[in-house]
XYZ file of C-alpha atoms in Angstrom:
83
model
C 4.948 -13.252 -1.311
C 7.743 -14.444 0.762
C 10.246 -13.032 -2.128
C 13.127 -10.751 -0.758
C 14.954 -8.451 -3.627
C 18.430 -8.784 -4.454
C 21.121 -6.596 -2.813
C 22.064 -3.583 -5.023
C 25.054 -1.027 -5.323
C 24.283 2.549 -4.629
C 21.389 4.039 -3.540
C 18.003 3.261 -5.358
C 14.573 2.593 -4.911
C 13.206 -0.512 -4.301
C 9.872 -1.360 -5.994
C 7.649 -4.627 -5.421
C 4.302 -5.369 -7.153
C 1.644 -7.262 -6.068
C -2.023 -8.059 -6.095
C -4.280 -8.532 -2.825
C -7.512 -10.278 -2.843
C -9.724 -7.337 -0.549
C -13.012 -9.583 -1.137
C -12.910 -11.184 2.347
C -12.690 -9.404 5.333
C -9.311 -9.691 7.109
C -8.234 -9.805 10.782
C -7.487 -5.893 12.074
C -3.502 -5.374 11.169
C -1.163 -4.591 14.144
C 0.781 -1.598 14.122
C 4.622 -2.249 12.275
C 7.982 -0.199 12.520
C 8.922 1.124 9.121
C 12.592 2.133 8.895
C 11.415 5.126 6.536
C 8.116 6.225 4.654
C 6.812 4.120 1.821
C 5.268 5.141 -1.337
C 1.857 2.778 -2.184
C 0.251 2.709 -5.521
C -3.143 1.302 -5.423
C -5.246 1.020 -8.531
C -8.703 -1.195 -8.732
C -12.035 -0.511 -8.152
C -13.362 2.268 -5.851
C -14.732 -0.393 -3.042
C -11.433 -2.620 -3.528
C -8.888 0.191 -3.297
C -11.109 2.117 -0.115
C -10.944 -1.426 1.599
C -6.678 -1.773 1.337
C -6.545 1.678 2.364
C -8.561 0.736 5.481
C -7.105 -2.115 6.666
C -3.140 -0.552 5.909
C -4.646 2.170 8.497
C -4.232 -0.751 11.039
C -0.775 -1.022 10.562
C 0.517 2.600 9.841
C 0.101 6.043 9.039
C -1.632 6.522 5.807
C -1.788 9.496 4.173
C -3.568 9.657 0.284
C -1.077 11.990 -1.742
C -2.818 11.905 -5.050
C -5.853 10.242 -6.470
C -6.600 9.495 -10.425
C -10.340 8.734 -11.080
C -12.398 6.803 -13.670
C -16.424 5.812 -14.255
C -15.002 1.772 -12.690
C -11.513 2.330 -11.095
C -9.871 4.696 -9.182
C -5.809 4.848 -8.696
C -4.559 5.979 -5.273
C -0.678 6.700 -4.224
C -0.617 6.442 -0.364
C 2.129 7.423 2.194
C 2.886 4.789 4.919
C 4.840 6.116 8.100
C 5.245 4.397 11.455
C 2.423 5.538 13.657
């Protein structure tokens, strides 16, 4: 974390990748100011994926736009927006 991309010519997307430990319980997250809406997409297990979800609903805006479902994991593409 900590890692800020490298400036680029022309419009494009800008992608990061990450993984976040959900197995302990985190303080609630305080509302930020995003500059335009985000595109998240979540994939691990159903109580893993249910508990980022939550605790990004501190912060923002979250809206699920499409879900993709198996018998162990579940992917999830979210929509963050300043609330």
């Amino acid at each position: 974390m900590g890692e800020t991309p490298a400036p680029v010519s022309g419009p494009r997307p800008t992608v990061w990748v990450t993984t976040v430990d959900v197995s302990e319980p985190r303080a609630d997250a305080t509302p930020a100011r995003l500059t335009a809406p985000v595109t998240v997409d979540a994939q691990g297990g159903y109580w893993a994926v249910d508990r980022l979800r939550t605790h990004l609903t501190g912060a923002f805006a979250v809206s699920v736009v499409g879900t993709a479902a198996g018998d162990q994991e579940q992917e999830v593409r979210l929509r963050l927006e300043t609330r």
